[in-house]
PDB file of C-alpha atoms in Angstrom:
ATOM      1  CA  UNK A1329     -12.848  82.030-120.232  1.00 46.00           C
ATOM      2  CA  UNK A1330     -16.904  81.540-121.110  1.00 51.00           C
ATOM      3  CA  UNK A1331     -18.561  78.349-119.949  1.00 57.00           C
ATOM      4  CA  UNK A1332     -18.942  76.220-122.793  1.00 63.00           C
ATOM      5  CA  UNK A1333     -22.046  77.541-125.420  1.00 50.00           C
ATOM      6  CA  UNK A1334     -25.208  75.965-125.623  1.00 46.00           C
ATOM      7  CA  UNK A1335     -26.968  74.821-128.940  1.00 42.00           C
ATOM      8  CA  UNK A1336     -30.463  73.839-129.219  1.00 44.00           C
ATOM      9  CA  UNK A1337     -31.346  72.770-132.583  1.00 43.00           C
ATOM     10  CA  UNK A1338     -29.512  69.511-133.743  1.00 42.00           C
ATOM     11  CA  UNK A1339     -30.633  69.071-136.844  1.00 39.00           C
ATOM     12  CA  UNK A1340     -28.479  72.472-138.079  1.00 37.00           C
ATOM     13  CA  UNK A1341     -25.710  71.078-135.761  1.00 40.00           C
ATOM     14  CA  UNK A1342     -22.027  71.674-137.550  1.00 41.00           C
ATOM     15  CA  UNK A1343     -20.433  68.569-138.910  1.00 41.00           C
ATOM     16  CA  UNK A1344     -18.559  70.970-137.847  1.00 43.00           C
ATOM     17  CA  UNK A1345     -14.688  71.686-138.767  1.00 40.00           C
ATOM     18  CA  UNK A1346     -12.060  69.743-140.095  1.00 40.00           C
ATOM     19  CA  UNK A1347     -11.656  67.682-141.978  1.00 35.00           C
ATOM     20  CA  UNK A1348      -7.172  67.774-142.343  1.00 35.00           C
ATOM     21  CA  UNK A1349      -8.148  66.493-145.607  1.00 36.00           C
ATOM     22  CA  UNK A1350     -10.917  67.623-146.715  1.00 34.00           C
ATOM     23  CA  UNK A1351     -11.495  65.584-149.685  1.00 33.00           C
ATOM     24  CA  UNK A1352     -10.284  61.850-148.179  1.00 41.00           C
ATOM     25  CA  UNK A1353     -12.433  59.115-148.223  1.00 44.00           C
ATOM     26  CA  UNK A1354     -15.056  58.131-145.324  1.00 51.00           C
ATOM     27  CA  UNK A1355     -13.511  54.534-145.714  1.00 56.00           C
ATOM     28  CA  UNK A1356     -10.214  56.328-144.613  1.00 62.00           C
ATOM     29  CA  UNK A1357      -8.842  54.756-141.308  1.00 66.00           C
ATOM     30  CA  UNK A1358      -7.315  57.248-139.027  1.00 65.00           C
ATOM     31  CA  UNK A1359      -4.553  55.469-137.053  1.00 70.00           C
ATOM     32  CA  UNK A1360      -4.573  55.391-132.862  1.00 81.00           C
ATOM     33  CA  UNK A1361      -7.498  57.857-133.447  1.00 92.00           C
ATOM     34  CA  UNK A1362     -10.448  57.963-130.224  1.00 94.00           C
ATOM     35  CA  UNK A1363     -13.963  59.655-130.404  1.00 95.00           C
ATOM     36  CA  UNK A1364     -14.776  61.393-127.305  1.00 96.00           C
ATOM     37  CA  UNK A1365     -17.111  63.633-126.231  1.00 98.00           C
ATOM     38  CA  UNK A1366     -15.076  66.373-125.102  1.00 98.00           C
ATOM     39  CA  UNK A1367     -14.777  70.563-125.459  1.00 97.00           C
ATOM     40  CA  UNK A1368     -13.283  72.634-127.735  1.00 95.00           C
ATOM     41  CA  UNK A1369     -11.645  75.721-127.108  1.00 94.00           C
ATOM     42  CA  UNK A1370     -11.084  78.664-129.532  1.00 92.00           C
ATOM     43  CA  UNK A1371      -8.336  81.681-128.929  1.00 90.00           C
ATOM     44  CA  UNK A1372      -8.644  85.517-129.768  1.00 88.00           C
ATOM     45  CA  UNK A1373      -8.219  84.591-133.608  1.00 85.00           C
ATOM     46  CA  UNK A1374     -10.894  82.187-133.877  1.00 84.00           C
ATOM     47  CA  UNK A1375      -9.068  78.808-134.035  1.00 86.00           C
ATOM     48  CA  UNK A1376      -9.978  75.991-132.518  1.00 90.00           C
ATOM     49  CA  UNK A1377      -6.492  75.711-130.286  1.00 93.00           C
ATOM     50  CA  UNK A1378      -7.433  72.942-127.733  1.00 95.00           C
ATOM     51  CA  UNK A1379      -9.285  69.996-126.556  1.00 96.00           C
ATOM     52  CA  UNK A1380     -10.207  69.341-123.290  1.00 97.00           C
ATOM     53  CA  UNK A1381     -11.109  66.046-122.234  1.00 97.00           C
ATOM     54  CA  UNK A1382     -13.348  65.214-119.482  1.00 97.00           C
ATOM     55  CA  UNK A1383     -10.191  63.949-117.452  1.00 95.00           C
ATOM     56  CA  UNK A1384      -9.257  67.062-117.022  1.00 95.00           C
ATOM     57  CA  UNK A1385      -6.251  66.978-120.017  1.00 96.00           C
ATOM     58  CA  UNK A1386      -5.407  70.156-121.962  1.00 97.00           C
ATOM     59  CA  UNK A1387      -4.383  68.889-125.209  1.00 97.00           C
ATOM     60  CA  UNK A1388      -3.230  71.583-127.794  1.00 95.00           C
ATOM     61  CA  UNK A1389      -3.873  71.193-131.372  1.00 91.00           C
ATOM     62  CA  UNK A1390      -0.586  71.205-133.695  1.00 75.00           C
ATOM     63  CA  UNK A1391      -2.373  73.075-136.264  1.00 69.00           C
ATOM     64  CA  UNK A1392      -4.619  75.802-136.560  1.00 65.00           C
ATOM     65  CA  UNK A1393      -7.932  75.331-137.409  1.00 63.00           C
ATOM     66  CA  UNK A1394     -10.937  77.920-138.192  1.00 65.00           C
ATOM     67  CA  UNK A1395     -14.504  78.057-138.659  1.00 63.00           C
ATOM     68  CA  UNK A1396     -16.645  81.426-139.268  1.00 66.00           C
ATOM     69  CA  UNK A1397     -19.456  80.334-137.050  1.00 77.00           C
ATOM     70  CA  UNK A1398     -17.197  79.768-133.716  1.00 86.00           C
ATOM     71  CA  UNK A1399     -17.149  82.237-131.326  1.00 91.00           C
ATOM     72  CA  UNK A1400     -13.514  84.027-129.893  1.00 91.00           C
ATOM     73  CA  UNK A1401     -12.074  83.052-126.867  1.00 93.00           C
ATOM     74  CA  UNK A1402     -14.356  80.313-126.386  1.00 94.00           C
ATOM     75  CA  UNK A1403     -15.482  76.831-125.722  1.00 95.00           C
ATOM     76  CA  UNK A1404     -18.262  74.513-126.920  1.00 96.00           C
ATOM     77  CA  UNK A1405     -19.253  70.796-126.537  1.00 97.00           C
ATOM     78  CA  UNK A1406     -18.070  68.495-129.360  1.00 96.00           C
ATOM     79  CA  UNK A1407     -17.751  64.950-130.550  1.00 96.00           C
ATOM     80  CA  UNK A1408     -14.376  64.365-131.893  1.00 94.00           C
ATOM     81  CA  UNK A1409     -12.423  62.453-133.327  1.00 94.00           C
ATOM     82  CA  UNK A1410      -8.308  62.603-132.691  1.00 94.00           C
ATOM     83  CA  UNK A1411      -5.138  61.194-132.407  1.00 94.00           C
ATOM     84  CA  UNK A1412      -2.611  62.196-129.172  1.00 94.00           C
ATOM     85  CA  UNK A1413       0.811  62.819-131.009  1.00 93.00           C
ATOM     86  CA  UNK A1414       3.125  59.985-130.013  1.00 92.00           C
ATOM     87  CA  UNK A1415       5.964  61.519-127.291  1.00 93.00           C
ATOM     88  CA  UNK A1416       4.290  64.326-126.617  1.00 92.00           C
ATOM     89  CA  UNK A1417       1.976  64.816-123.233  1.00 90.00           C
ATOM     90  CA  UNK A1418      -0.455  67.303-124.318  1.00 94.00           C
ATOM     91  CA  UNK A1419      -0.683  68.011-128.305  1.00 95.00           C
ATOM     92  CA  UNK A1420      -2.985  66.204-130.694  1.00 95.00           C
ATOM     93  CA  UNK A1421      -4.028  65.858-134.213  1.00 93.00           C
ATOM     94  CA  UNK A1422      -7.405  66.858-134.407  1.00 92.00           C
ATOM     95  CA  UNK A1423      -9.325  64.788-137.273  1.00 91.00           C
ATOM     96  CA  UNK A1424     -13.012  65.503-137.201  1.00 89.00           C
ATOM     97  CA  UNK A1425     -15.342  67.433-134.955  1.00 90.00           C
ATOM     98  CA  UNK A1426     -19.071  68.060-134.718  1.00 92.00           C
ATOM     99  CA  UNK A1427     -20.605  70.398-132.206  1.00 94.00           C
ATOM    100  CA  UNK A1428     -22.888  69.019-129.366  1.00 97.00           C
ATOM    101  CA  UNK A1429     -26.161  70.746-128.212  1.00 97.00           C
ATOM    102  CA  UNK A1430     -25.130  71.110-124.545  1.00 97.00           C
ATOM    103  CA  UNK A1431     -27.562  73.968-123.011  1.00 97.00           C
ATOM    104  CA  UNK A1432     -28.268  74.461-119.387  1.00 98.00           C
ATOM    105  CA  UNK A1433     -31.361  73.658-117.932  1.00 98.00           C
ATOM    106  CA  UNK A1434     -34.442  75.888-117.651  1.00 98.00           C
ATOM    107  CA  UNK A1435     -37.621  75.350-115.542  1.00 98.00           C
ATOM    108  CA  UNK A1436     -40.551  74.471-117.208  1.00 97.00           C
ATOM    109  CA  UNK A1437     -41.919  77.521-116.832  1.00 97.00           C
ATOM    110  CA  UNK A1438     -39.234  79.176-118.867  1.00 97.00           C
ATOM    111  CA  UNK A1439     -40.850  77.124-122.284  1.00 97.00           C
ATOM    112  CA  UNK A1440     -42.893  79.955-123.244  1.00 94.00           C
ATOM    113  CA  UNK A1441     -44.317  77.564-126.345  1.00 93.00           C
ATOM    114  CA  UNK A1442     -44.549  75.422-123.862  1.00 96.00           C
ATOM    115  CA  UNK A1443     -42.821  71.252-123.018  1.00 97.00           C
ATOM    116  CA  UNK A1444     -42.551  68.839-125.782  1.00 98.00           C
ATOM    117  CA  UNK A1445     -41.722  65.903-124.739  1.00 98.00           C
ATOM    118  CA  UNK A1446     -41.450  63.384-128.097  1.00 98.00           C
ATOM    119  CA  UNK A1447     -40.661  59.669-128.448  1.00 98.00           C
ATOM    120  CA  UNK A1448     -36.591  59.149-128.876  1.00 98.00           C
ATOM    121  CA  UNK A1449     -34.395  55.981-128.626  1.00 98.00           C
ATOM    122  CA  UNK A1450     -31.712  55.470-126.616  1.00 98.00           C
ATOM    123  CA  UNK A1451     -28.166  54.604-127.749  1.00 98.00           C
ATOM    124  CA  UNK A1452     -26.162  55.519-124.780  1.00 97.00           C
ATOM    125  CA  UNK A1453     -26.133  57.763-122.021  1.00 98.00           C
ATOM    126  CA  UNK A1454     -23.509  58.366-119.447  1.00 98.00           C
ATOM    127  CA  UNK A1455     -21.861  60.658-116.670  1.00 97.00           C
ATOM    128  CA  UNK A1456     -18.077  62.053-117.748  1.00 96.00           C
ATOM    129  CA  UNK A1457     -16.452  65.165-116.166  1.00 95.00           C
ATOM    130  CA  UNK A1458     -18.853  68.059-115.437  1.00 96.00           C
ATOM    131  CA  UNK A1459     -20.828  66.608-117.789  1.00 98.00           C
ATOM    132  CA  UNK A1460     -23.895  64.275-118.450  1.00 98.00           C
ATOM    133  CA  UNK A1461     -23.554  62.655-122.045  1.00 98.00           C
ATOM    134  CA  UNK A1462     -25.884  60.669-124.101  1.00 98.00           C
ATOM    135  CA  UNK A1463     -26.402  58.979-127.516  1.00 98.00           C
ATOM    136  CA  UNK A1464     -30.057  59.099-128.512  1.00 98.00           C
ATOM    137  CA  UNK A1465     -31.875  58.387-131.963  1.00 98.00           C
ATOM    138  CA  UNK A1466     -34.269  60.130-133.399  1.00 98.00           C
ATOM    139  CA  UNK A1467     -37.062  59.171-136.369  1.00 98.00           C
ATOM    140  CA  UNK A1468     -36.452  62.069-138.754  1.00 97.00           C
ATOM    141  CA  UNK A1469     -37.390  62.514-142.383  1.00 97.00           C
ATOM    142  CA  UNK A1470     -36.533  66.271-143.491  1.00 96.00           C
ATOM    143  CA  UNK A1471     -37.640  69.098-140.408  1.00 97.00           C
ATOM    144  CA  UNK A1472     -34.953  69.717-138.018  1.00 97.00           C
ATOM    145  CA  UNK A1473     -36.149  68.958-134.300  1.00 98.00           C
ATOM    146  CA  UNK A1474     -35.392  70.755-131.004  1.00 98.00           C
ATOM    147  CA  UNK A1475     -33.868  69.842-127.780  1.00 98.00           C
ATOM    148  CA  UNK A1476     -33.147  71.016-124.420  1.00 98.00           C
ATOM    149  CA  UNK A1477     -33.500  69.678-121.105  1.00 98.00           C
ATOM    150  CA  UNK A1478     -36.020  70.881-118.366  1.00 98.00           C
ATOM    151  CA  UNK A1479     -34.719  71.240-114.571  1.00 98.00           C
ATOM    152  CA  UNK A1480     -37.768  70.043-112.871  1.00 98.00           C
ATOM    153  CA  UNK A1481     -36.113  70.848-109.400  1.00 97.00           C
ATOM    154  CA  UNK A1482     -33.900  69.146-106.591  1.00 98.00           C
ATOM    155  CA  UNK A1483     -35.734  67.026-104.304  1.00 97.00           C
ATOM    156  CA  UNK A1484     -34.081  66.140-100.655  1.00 95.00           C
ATOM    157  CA  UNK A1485     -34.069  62.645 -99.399  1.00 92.00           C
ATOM    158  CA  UNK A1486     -34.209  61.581 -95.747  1.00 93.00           C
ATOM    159  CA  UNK A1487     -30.537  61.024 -95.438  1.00 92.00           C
ATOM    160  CA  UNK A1488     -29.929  64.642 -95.972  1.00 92.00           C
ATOM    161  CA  UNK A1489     -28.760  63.642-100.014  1.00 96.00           C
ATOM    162  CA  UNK A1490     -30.612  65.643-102.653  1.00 98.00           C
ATOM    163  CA  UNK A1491     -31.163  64.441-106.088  1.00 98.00           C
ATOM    164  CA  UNK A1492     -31.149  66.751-109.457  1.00 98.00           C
ATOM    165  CA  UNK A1493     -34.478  66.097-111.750  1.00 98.00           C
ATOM    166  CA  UNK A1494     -34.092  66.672-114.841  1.00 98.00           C
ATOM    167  CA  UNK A1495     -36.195  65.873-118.271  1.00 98.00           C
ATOM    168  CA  UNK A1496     -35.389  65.746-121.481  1.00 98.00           C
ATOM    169  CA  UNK A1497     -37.193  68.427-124.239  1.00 98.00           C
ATOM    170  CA  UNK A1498     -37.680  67.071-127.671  1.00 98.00           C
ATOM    171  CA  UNK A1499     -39.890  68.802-130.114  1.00 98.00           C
ATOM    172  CA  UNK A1500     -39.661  66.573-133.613  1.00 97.00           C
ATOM    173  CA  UNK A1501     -41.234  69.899-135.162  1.00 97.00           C
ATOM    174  CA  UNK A1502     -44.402  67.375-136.996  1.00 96.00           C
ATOM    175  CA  UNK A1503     -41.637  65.693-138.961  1.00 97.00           C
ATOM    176  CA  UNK A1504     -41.818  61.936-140.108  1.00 96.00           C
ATOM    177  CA  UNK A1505     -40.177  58.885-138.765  1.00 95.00           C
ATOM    178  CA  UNK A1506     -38.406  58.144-142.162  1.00 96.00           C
ATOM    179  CA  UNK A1507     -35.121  56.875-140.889  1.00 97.00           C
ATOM    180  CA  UNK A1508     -32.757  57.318-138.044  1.00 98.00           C
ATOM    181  CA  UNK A1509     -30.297  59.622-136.965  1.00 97.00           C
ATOM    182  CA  UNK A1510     -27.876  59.805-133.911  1.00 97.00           C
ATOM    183  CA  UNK A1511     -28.544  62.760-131.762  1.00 98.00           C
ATOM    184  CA  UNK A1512     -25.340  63.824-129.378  1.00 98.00           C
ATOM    185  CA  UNK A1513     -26.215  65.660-126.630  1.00 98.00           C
ATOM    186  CA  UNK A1514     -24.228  66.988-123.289  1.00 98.00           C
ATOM    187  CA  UNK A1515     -26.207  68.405-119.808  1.00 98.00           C
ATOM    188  CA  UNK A1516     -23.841  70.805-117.851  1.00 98.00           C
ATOM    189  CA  UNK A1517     -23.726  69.562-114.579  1.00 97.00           C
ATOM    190  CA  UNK A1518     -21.164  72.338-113.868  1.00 96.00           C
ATOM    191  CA  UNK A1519     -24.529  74.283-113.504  1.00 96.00           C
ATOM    192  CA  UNK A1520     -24.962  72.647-110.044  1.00 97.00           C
ATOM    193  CA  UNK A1521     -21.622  73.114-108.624  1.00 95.00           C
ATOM    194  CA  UNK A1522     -22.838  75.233-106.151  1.00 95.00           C
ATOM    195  CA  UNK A1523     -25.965  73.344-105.651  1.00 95.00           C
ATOM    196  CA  UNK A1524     -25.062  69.682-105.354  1.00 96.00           C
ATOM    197  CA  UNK A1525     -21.986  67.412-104.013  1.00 95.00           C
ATOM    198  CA  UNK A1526     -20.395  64.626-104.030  1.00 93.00           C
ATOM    199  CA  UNK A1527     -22.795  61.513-103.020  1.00 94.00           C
ATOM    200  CA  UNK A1528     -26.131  63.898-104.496  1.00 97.00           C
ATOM    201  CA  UNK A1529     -27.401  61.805-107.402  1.00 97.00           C
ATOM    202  CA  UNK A1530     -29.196  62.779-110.590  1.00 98.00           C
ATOM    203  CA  UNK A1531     -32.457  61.410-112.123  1.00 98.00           C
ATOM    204  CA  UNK A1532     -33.108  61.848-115.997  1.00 98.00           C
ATOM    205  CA  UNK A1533     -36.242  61.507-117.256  1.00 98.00           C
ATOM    206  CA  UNK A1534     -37.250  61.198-121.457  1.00 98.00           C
ATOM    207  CA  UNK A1535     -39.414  59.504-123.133  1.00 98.00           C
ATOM    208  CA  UNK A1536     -38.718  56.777-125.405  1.00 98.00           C
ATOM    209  CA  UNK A1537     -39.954  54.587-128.208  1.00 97.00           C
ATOM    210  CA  UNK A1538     -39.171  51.270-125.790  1.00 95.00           C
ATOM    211  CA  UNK A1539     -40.308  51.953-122.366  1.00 97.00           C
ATOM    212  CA  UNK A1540     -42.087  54.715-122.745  1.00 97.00           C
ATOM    213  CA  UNK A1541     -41.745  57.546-120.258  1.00 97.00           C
ATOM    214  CA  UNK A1542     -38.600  56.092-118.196  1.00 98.00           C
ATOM    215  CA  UNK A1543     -35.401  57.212-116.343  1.00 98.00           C
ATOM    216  CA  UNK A1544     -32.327  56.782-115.473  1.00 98.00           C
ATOM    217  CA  UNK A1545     -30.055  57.359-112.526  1.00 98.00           C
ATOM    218  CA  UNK A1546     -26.280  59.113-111.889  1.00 98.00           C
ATOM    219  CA  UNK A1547     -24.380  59.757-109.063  1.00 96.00           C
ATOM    220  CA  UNK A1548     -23.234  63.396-109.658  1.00 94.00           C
TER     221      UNK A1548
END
């Protein structure tokens, strides 16, 4: 099975699949539904057949689902939004979904157009799974902007503990702070597994409308 696929650009980013009903309502209330970031995995045909969930839960969908621009046999970060089918342990109703730009780090020196490292807000950001999540907002008017996040290298403290640095990319692309729009990004931390351990921390770096150039701090 492929680690899950990376996407860089969220302004193109799928609202992705399903929709059961394609043609209900926003207003529509979808009972003992949850939103979680989570993965989605496809199967030799295409579908989307599973969600996993941070937890480590395999839930299978009870429907078939397929989009053109997923990848076979594969998985890929998503929002989504679902309901776990009453007396059942692992099968769910998949309602919405909407793919998550979730690549794996690169050194700086890998940005051969060089680091852009634009204003963003901060919703939420916070560590699940094998997986560092976050909420931002971005000022956007009509060009799509780019993201990625820069590995700036593991430093080693005294007590033997290392910490991950890592930085956030944001290129807004010269577009215009019009309005506001929620940005959903996912850093693999399975990328470190053979790197870092439990009681290693991690140090993420962006720079923001409020505080400027700031961080904040994980325990991996």
């Amino acid at each position: 099975m492929r680690k899950p696929s990376a996407f860089l650009l969220t302004g193109l980013l799928l609202p992705c699949l399903l929709l059961l009903a394609a043609c209900k309502e926003d207003s529509y209330v979808y009972p003992d539904a949850v939103t979680e970031f989570v993965c989605i995995q496809t199967n030799a045909e295409g579908n989307v057949a599973a969600l996993l969930t941070d937890d480590g839960e395999t839930l299978r969908i009870d429907a078939t689902h397929r989009h053109d621009s997923l990848a076979l046999d594969s998985i890929y970060r998503a929002v989504s939004l679902f309901e776990r089918i009453p007396g059942t342990e692992d099968r769910a109703t998949l309602y919405q979904c909407r793919l998550v730009t979730s690549p794996r780090p690169k050194p700086a020196a890998q940005f051969q157009k060089g680091i852009k490292t634009d204003p963003i807000g901060i919703q939420s950001l916070w560590r699940s799974g094998d997986y560092l999540n976050m909420i931002l907002l971005a000022k956007v008017k009509q060009w799509p902007h780019y993201y990625h996040f820069i590995h700036e290298g593991i430093t080693h403290r005294p007590d033997g503990r290392r910490t991950l640095q890592l930085r956030l990319y944001h290129n807004q692309n010269a577009d215009e702070p019009a309005f506001t729009e929620r940005v959903y990004l996912s850093v693999p931390l399975w990328a470190y597994q053979d790197s870092l351990s439990a009681g290693d921390s991690i140090r993420f770096c962006l720079n923001t409308f409020e505080e400027g150039d700031t961080y904040r701090m994980f325990d991996y």
